[in-house]
Amino acid sequence: MVLRVVANRAVARSVSKLMQTRGMATEKQILNQINATKNISKITASMKMVSAAKLKGDEQRLASATPFNAWTTALCGEPKPVEDATYEELPQKVLIVPCTSDKGLCGGINSFITRETKNLIKTLQSSGKECDVVIIGDKGRGQLRRVHGDLISKSLTEVVSPGNFALASALSAEIISCGALTDYDGVVIMYNSFVNAAVYTQQYKLITPMSVGGEDEALLDYEFEPDTKSEVVSDLQEYLLTSQIFHSFMDGAAAEQGSRMTAMENASKNAGEMIETLTLQYNRARQARITTELIEIISGASALED
C-alpha cells in the first residue's frame, strides 16, 4: 500500500513537471510572438505617419508639375489608361520606360507597372513589332530582368527622392543616351497616376519623334530662322521628354506614398488582429496549464487518502 502511494506520487510529480515545462514553453513562445507583433505594429504605424507627411509634400509637387507639363498635351496628346488598352497606335519600334520605385512596402504599385509592361511587350511581339526597355527603379529591374532581361537596355536605380526637374533631366539624358530620340519610332512611359491617398491608376504616354521635313513635318504654324529648325526641334524633343519624365515621376511619387500609407495601415490592422488571436491562445494555454495542475493536486490528495 505504501509502495503504491509512493509510486503514484513519483508518477504524478514527473507528469506534473513534464506538463508544466511544456505549458510554460508554449506560453513563452506565444508571449514572444505577441511582443514581436506589437513591435511590428509600432513600426508600421510609424511608417504610416511618415508616409502621410511625405504624401502632403508630393501632392504639392504634383500640383505644381501638372500645369508645368500641360503644354506637352498639344504635342503628345493626353495620357491613356493601360486598362483595356490595345496599343494599336504604337509604332513599329518603341522604347518602353516603366517608372517604378527603389523601395518596397508600398503595396502592389510596382507589380502593377511591371505586369502591364510584360503585357505590352507580349502585345508588341505578337504584332511583329520591336521594343526595348529602360527601367527606372530597382523594384522594376528585379521583377523584369527575370523574364525580359535580354530586352533591358539600361536600369536607372538609386533615384533620390523627392524628385525635381534636375533629376528628371538626368534621367532623360540617360534615356536619350540609349537612342530614345534617334533609334526608335516612339518612347512609351508607363507610370502610376495619383488619384487620392487610396486610389491610383496605371497610365502610359507616347512620345514620337518630330520630323523637320516631309509630310509629317512638325511645327508648320511657326516660322524659323534659316537652318535653325532642325536644331530647335532637336532641343524641343529633349525638353519634351524631360518634361514628361518629370511629370510622370512626380505623379508616381505621390501614388507611391499613398499606396505605402494604405499598406502600412492595413499592416497595422492585421497586426492588431493577430495580437488578439495570439492573446486568446495564450490565455487558453495558461488556463489549460492551471487546470492540469489542479487535477494533479487533487489526484495526489486522493492517492494519500487511499
Tab-separated table of C-alpha atoms in Angstrom:
chain	number	residue	atom	x	y	z
A	1	MET	CA	0.000	0.000	0.000
A	2	VAL	CA	2.797	2.382	0.973
A	3	LEU	CA	4.754	1.467	-2.157
A	4	ARG	CA	1.724	2.196	-4.342
A	5	VAL	CA	1.259	5.612	-2.757
A	6	VAL	CA	4.946	6.430	-3.222
A	7	ALA	CA	4.801	5.259	-6.839
A	8	ASN	CA	1.694	7.330	-7.522
A	9	ARG	CA	3.388	10.400	-6.037
A	10	ALA	CA	6.509	9.886	-8.143
A	11	VAL	CA	4.495	9.443	-11.333
A	12	ALA	CA	2.337	12.483	-10.504
A	13	ARG	CA	5.425	14.634	-9.872
A	14	SER	CA	7.059	13.502	-13.120
A	15	VAL	CA	3.938	14.094	-15.208
A	16	SER	CA	3.305	17.418	-13.490
A	17	LYS	CA	6.866	18.566	-14.137
A	18	LEU	CA	6.719	17.483	-17.785
A	19	MET	CA	3.330	19.117	-18.399
A	20	GLN	CA	4.388	22.274	-16.578
A	21	THR	CA	7.551	22.534	-18.652
A	22	ARG	CA	5.612	22.051	-21.877
A	23	GLY	CA	2.950	24.503	-20.813
A	24	MET	CA	5.439	27.175	-19.777
A	25	ALA	CA	7.405	26.756	-23.029
A	26	THR	CA	4.241	27.084	-25.123
A	27	GLU	CA	3.095	30.142	-23.200
A	28	LYS	CA	6.532	31.710	-23.517
A	29	GLN	CA	6.583	31.160	-27.276
A	30	ILE	CA	3.140	32.695	-27.661
A	31	LEU	CA	4.121	35.622	-25.440
A	32	ASN	CA	7.229	36.208	-27.561
A	33	GLN	CA	5.073	36.218	-30.689
A	34	ILE	CA	2.730	38.741	-29.089
A	35	ASN	CA	5.602	41.056	-28.166
A	36	ALA	CA	7.177	40.730	-31.619
A	37	THR	CA	3.865	41.507	-33.308
A	38	LYS	CA	3.376	44.555	-31.077
A	39	ASN	CA	6.798	45.848	-32.111
A	40	ILE	CA	5.952	45.334	-35.779
A	41	SER	CA	2.664	47.156	-35.247
A	42	LYS	CA	4.529	50.137	-33.791
A	43	ILE	CA	6.878	50.205	-36.801
A	44	THR	CA	4.066	50.041	-39.370
A	45	ALA	CA	2.123	52.743	-37.526
A	46	SER	CA	5.202	54.992	-37.583
A	47	MET	CA	5.776	54.292	-41.284
A	48	LYS	CA	2.159	55.233	-41.974
A	49	MET	CA	2.650	58.596	-40.255
A	50	VAL	CA	5.883	59.231	-42.176
A	51	SER	CA	4.195	58.364	-45.492
A	52	ALA	CA	1.270	60.650	-44.668
A	53	ALA	CA	3.688	63.543	-44.081
A	54	LYS	CA	5.611	62.795	-47.292
A	55	LEU	CA	2.374	62.437	-49.256
A	56	LYS	CA	1.420	66.029	-48.500
A	57	GLY	CA	4.686	67.267	-49.973
A	58	ASP	CA	4.363	65.000	-53.014
A	59	GLU	CA	0.831	66.260	-53.635
A	60	GLN	CA	2.090	69.841	-53.613
A	61	ARG	CA	4.894	68.993	-56.029
A	62	LEU	CA	2.454	67.185	-58.302
A	63	ALA	CA	0.106	70.166	-58.229
A	64	SER	CA	2.986	72.321	-59.465
A	65	ALA	CA	4.197	69.811	-62.059
A	66	THR	CA	0.784	69.321	-63.699
A	67	PRO	CA	0.377	72.870	-65.115
A	68	PHE	CA	4.120	72.955	-65.865
A	69	ASN	CA	3.678	69.933	-68.152
A	70	ALA	CA	0.332	70.996	-69.653
A	71	TRP	CA	1.952	72.308	-72.854
A	72	THR	CA	3.010	68.789	-73.878
A	73	THR	CA	-0.611	67.754	-74.446
A	74	ALA	CA	-0.687	69.642	-77.743
A	75	LEU	CA	2.278	67.596	-78.998
A	76	CYS	CA	1.755	64.182	-77.377
A	77	GLY	CA	-1.917	64.068	-76.507
A	78	GLU	CA	-3.451	63.078	-73.187
A	79	PRO	CA	-2.047	60.170	-71.152
A	80	LYS	CA	-4.014	56.968	-71.736
A	81	PRO	CA	-5.040	54.339	-69.170
A	82	VAL	CA	-3.445	50.931	-69.599
A	83	GLU	CA	-6.661	49.173	-68.590
A	84	ASP	CA	-8.190	47.571	-71.706
A	85	ALA	CA	-5.518	49.242	-73.867
A	86	THR	CA	-4.828	47.606	-77.245
A	87	TYR	CA	-1.625	49.573	-78.048
A	88	GLU	CA	-2.549	49.558	-81.740
A	89	GLU	CA	-1.356	53.148	-82.122
A	90	LEU	CA	2.228	52.325	-81.145
A	91	PRO	CA	4.806	52.487	-83.964
A	92	GLN	CA	7.000	49.648	-85.225
A	93	LYS	CA	9.898	50.098	-82.798
A	94	VAL	CA	9.433	51.627	-79.350
A	95	LEU	CA	11.436	52.165	-76.187
A	96	ILE	CA	9.445	51.335	-73.042
A	97	VAL	CA	10.238	53.304	-69.872
A	98	PRO	CA	8.455	51.836	-66.815
A	99	CYS	CA	8.651	54.099	-63.749
A	100	THR	CA	8.941	52.105	-60.512
A	101	SER	CA	10.437	52.753	-57.068
A	102	ASP	CA	13.643	51.689	-55.348
A	103	LYS	CA	11.868	50.753	-52.104
A	104	GLY	CA	9.198	48.206	-51.266
A	105	LEU	CA	6.490	48.011	-48.594
A	106	CYS	CA	4.176	50.057	-50.809
A	107	GLY	CA	1.542	47.556	-51.857
A	108	GLY	CA	1.311	46.440	-55.462
A	109	ILE	CA	2.351	49.727	-57.002
A	110	ASN	CA	5.480	48.264	-58.626
A	111	SER	CA	3.889	44.932	-59.527
A	112	PHE	CA	1.133	46.663	-61.475
A	113	ILE	CA	3.648	48.557	-63.626
A	114	THR	CA	5.802	45.507	-64.329
A	115	ARG	CA	2.728	43.408	-65.109
A	116	GLU	CA	1.469	45.964	-67.628
A	117	THR	CA	4.969	46.241	-69.098
A	118	LYS	CA	5.015	42.484	-69.649
A	119	ASN	CA	1.590	42.678	-71.288
A	120	LEU	CA	2.801	45.492	-73.548
A	121	ILE	CA	5.901	43.542	-74.575
A	122	LYS	CA	3.777	40.475	-75.305
A	123	THR	CA	1.336	42.545	-77.383
A	124	LEU	CA	4.104	44.193	-79.391
A	125	GLN	CA	5.911	40.932	-80.076
A	126	SER	CA	2.701	39.211	-81.169
A	127	SER	CA	2.113	42.098	-83.594
A	128	GLY	CA	5.580	41.772	-85.098
A	129	LYS	CA	6.858	44.983	-83.522
A	130	GLU	CA	10.144	45.583	-81.724
A	131	CYS	CA	10.789	47.031	-78.294
A	132	ASP	CA	13.486	47.622	-75.702
A	133	VAL	CA	13.208	48.632	-72.059
A	134	VAL	CA	14.891	51.269	-69.895
A	135	ILE	CA	13.791	50.758	-66.284
A	136	ILE	CA	13.562	53.458	-63.632
A	137	GLY	CA	13.668	51.939	-60.140
A	138	ASP	CA	15.266	48.890	-58.552
A	139	LYS	CA	11.977	47.053	-57.932
A	140	GLY	CA	11.060	47.139	-61.597
A	141	ARG	CA	14.505	45.907	-62.570
A	142	GLY	CA	14.275	42.972	-60.169
A	143	GLN	CA	10.894	41.880	-61.490
A	144	LEU	CA	11.541	42.354	-65.207
A	145	ARG	CA	15.072	41.043	-65.624
A	146	ARG	CA	13.986	37.511	-64.738
A	147	VAL	CA	11.649	37.383	-67.742
A	148	HIS	CA	12.833	40.046	-70.201
A	149	GLY	CA	16.469	40.526	-69.253
A	150	ASP	CA	17.516	40.448	-72.909
A	151	LEU	CA	15.339	43.492	-73.703
A	152	ILE	CA	16.657	45.724	-70.900
A	153	SER	CA	18.999	48.361	-72.307
A	154	LYS	CA	19.649	50.205	-69.050
A	155	SER	CA	18.462	50.328	-65.431
A	156	LEU	CA	18.311	53.627	-63.529
A	157	THR	CA	18.323	52.920	-59.789
A	158	GLU	CA	19.054	54.760	-56.525
A	159	VAL	CA	16.878	57.650	-57.665
A	160	VAL	CA	16.901	60.332	-54.962
A	161	SER	CA	13.527	61.328	-53.545
A	162	PRO	CA	11.841	63.806	-53.569
A	163	GLY	CA	12.449	64.456	-57.224
A	164	ASN	CA	12.907	67.725	-59.080
A	165	PHE	CA	13.438	68.889	-62.638
A	166	ALA	CA	17.213	68.462	-62.363
A	167	LEU	CA	16.688	64.794	-61.504
A	168	ALA	CA	14.275	64.432	-64.425
A	169	SER	CA	16.897	65.996	-66.706
A	170	ALA	CA	19.478	63.449	-65.556
A	171	LEU	CA	17.050	60.573	-66.136
A	172	SER	CA	16.132	61.965	-69.544
A	173	ALA	CA	19.801	62.254	-70.510
A	174	GLU	CA	20.345	58.583	-69.649
A	175	ILE	CA	17.299	57.586	-71.706
A	176	ILE	CA	18.432	59.708	-74.658
A	177	SER	CA	21.869	58.086	-74.489
A	178	CYS	CA	20.122	54.788	-75.286
A	179	GLY	CA	18.945	56.277	-78.590
A	180	ALA	CA	15.413	57.150	-77.462
A	181	LEU	CA	15.045	60.019	-79.947
A	182	THR	CA	17.103	58.609	-82.811
A	183	ASP	CA	16.914	54.799	-82.904
A	184	TYR	CA	13.229	54.352	-82.041
A	185	ASP	CA	9.925	55.377	-83.559
A	186	GLY	CA	8.487	56.286	-80.170
A	187	VAL	CA	9.004	56.291	-76.401
A	188	VAL	CA	6.350	54.819	-74.114
A	189	ILE	CA	6.410	55.976	-70.469
A	190	MET	CA	4.413	53.747	-68.105
A	191	TYR	CA	3.721	55.132	-64.655
A	192	ASN	CA	1.277	55.230	-61.743
A	193	SER	CA	-1.124	58.162	-61.740
A	194	PHE	CA	-2.206	59.544	-58.368
A	195	VAL	CA	-5.970	59.904	-57.783
A	196	ASN	CA	-6.180	60.087	-53.996
A	197	ALA	CA	-4.477	58.552	-50.971
A	198	ALA	CA	-6.211	55.211	-51.532
A	199	VAL	CA	-6.579	55.082	-55.328
A	200	TYR	CA	-4.078	55.204	-58.185
A	201	THR	CA	-4.218	54.074	-61.799
A	202	GLN	CA	-1.672	52.999	-64.397
A	203	GLN	CA	-1.259	55.187	-67.480
A	204	TYR	CA	1.116	55.497	-70.403
A	205	LYS	CA	2.369	58.331	-72.591
A	206	LEU	CA	3.560	58.004	-76.168
A	207	ILE	CA	6.254	60.389	-77.372
A	208	THR	CA	7.071	60.222	-81.075
A	209	PRO	CA	9.979	61.968	-82.834
A	210	MET	CA	9.186	65.226	-84.619
A	211	SER	CA	10.155	65.446	-88.263
A	212	VAL	CA	11.673	68.576	-89.797
A	213	GLY	CA	10.619	67.734	-93.332
A	214	GLY	CA	8.288	65.668	-95.462
A	215	GLU	CA	4.588	65.026	-94.979
A	216	ASP	CA	4.874	64.720	-91.188
A	217	GLU	CA	6.802	67.935	-90.706
A	218	ALA	CA	6.242	69.335	-87.239
A	219	LEU	CA	5.515	72.915	-86.174
A	220	LEU	CA	4.255	74.122	-89.528
A	221	ASP	CA	2.469	77.022	-87.865
A	222	TYR	CA	5.736	78.551	-86.713
A	223	GLU	CA	8.443	80.416	-88.587
A	224	PHE	CA	12.117	79.687	-88.004
A	225	GLU	CA	15.305	81.418	-88.942
A	226	PRO	CA	17.139	79.771	-91.814
A	227	ASP	CA	18.887	76.494	-90.963
A	228	THR	CA	17.761	76.573	-87.307
A	229	LYS	CA	14.603	74.461	-87.340
A	230	SER	CA	16.377	71.123	-87.040
A	231	GLU	CA	18.341	72.340	-84.023
A	232	VAL	CA	15.252	73.859	-82.397
A	233	VAL	CA	13.201	70.694	-82.936
A	234	SER	CA	16.002	68.550	-81.531
A	235	ASP	CA	16.215	70.690	-78.384
A	236	LEU	CA	12.430	70.738	-78.107
A	237	GLN	CA	12.266	66.951	-78.281
A	238	GLU	CA	14.761	66.628	-75.431
A	239	TYR	CA	12.867	69.174	-73.372
A	240	LEU	CA	9.585	67.432	-74.161
A	241	LEU	CA	10.905	64.076	-72.967
A	242	THR	CA	12.350	65.661	-69.815
A	243	SER	CA	9.064	67.408	-69.018
A	244	GLN	CA	7.103	64.178	-69.461
A	245	ILE	CA	9.570	62.262	-67.280
A	246	PHE	CA	9.319	64.986	-64.640
A	247	HIS	CA	5.521	64.877	-64.507
A	248	SER	CA	5.427	61.069	-64.564
A	249	PHE	CA	7.961	60.908	-61.743
A	250	MET	CA	6.001	63.385	-59.605
A	251	ASP	CA	2.751	61.543	-60.285
A	252	GLY	CA	4.317	58.183	-59.443
A	253	ALA	CA	5.929	59.527	-56.247
A	254	ALA	CA	2.574	60.726	-54.914
A	255	ALA	CA	0.943	57.414	-55.821
A	256	GLU	CA	3.784	55.529	-54.105
A	257	GLN	CA	3.385	57.389	-50.807
A	258	GLY	CA	-0.395	56.985	-50.901
A	259	SER	CA	-0.025	53.263	-51.543
A	260	ARG	CA	2.595	52.906	-48.790
A	261	MET	CA	0.364	54.731	-46.316
A	262	THR	CA	-2.543	52.409	-47.144
A	263	ALA	CA	-0.312	49.329	-46.975
A	264	MET	CA	1.062	50.295	-43.560
A	265	GLU	CA	-2.457	50.995	-42.285
A	266	ASN	CA	-3.559	47.537	-43.398
A	267	ALA	CA	-0.435	46.013	-41.852
A	268	SER	CA	-1.157	47.699	-38.520
A	269	LYS	CA	-4.737	46.470	-38.647
A	270	ASN	CA	-3.621	42.909	-39.412
A	271	ALA	CA	-1.069	43.068	-36.600
A	272	GLY	CA	-3.820	44.105	-34.164
A	273	GLU	CA	-5.982	41.174	-35.240
A	274	MET	CA	-3.038	38.803	-34.868
A	275	ILE	CA	-2.319	40.128	-31.373
A	276	GLU	CA	-5.921	39.432	-30.363
A	277	THR	CA	-5.715	35.873	-31.728
A	278	LEU	CA	-2.385	35.181	-30.010
A	279	THR	CA	-3.658	36.639	-26.734
A	280	LEU	CA	-6.613	34.279	-26.863
A	281	GLN	CA	-4.277	31.336	-27.498
A	282	TYR	CA	-2.050	32.439	-24.625
A	283	ASN	CA	-4.991	32.632	-22.210
A	284	ARG	CA	-6.199	29.201	-23.287
A	285	ALA	CA	-2.745	27.666	-22.822
A	286	ARG	CA	-2.408	29.297	-19.407
A	287	GLN	CA	-5.840	28.103	-18.340
A	288	ALA	CA	-5.063	24.564	-19.546
A	289	ARG	CA	-1.843	24.523	-17.530
A	290	ILE	CA	-3.618	25.709	-14.360
A	291	THR	CA	-6.372	23.132	-14.843
A	292	THR	CA	-3.805	20.361	-15.292
A	293	GLU	CA	-2.000	21.381	-12.115
A	294	LEU	CA	-5.259	21.400	-10.137
A	295	ILE	CA	-6.135	17.941	-11.409
A	296	GLU	CA	-2.721	16.658	-10.394
A	297	ILE	CA	-3.068	18.136	-6.882
A	298	ILE	CA	-6.491	16.593	-6.433
A	299	SER	CA	-5.243	13.255	-7.751
A	300	GLY	CA	-2.308	13.324	-5.318
A	301	ALA	CA	-4.600	14.132	-2.392
A	302	SER	CA	-6.922	11.276	-3.333
A	303	ALA	CA	-3.969	8.890	-3.510
A	304	LEU	CA	-2.893	9.882	0.005
A	305	GLU	CA	-6.370	9.237	1.367
A	306	ASP	CA	-6.299	5.770	-0.162
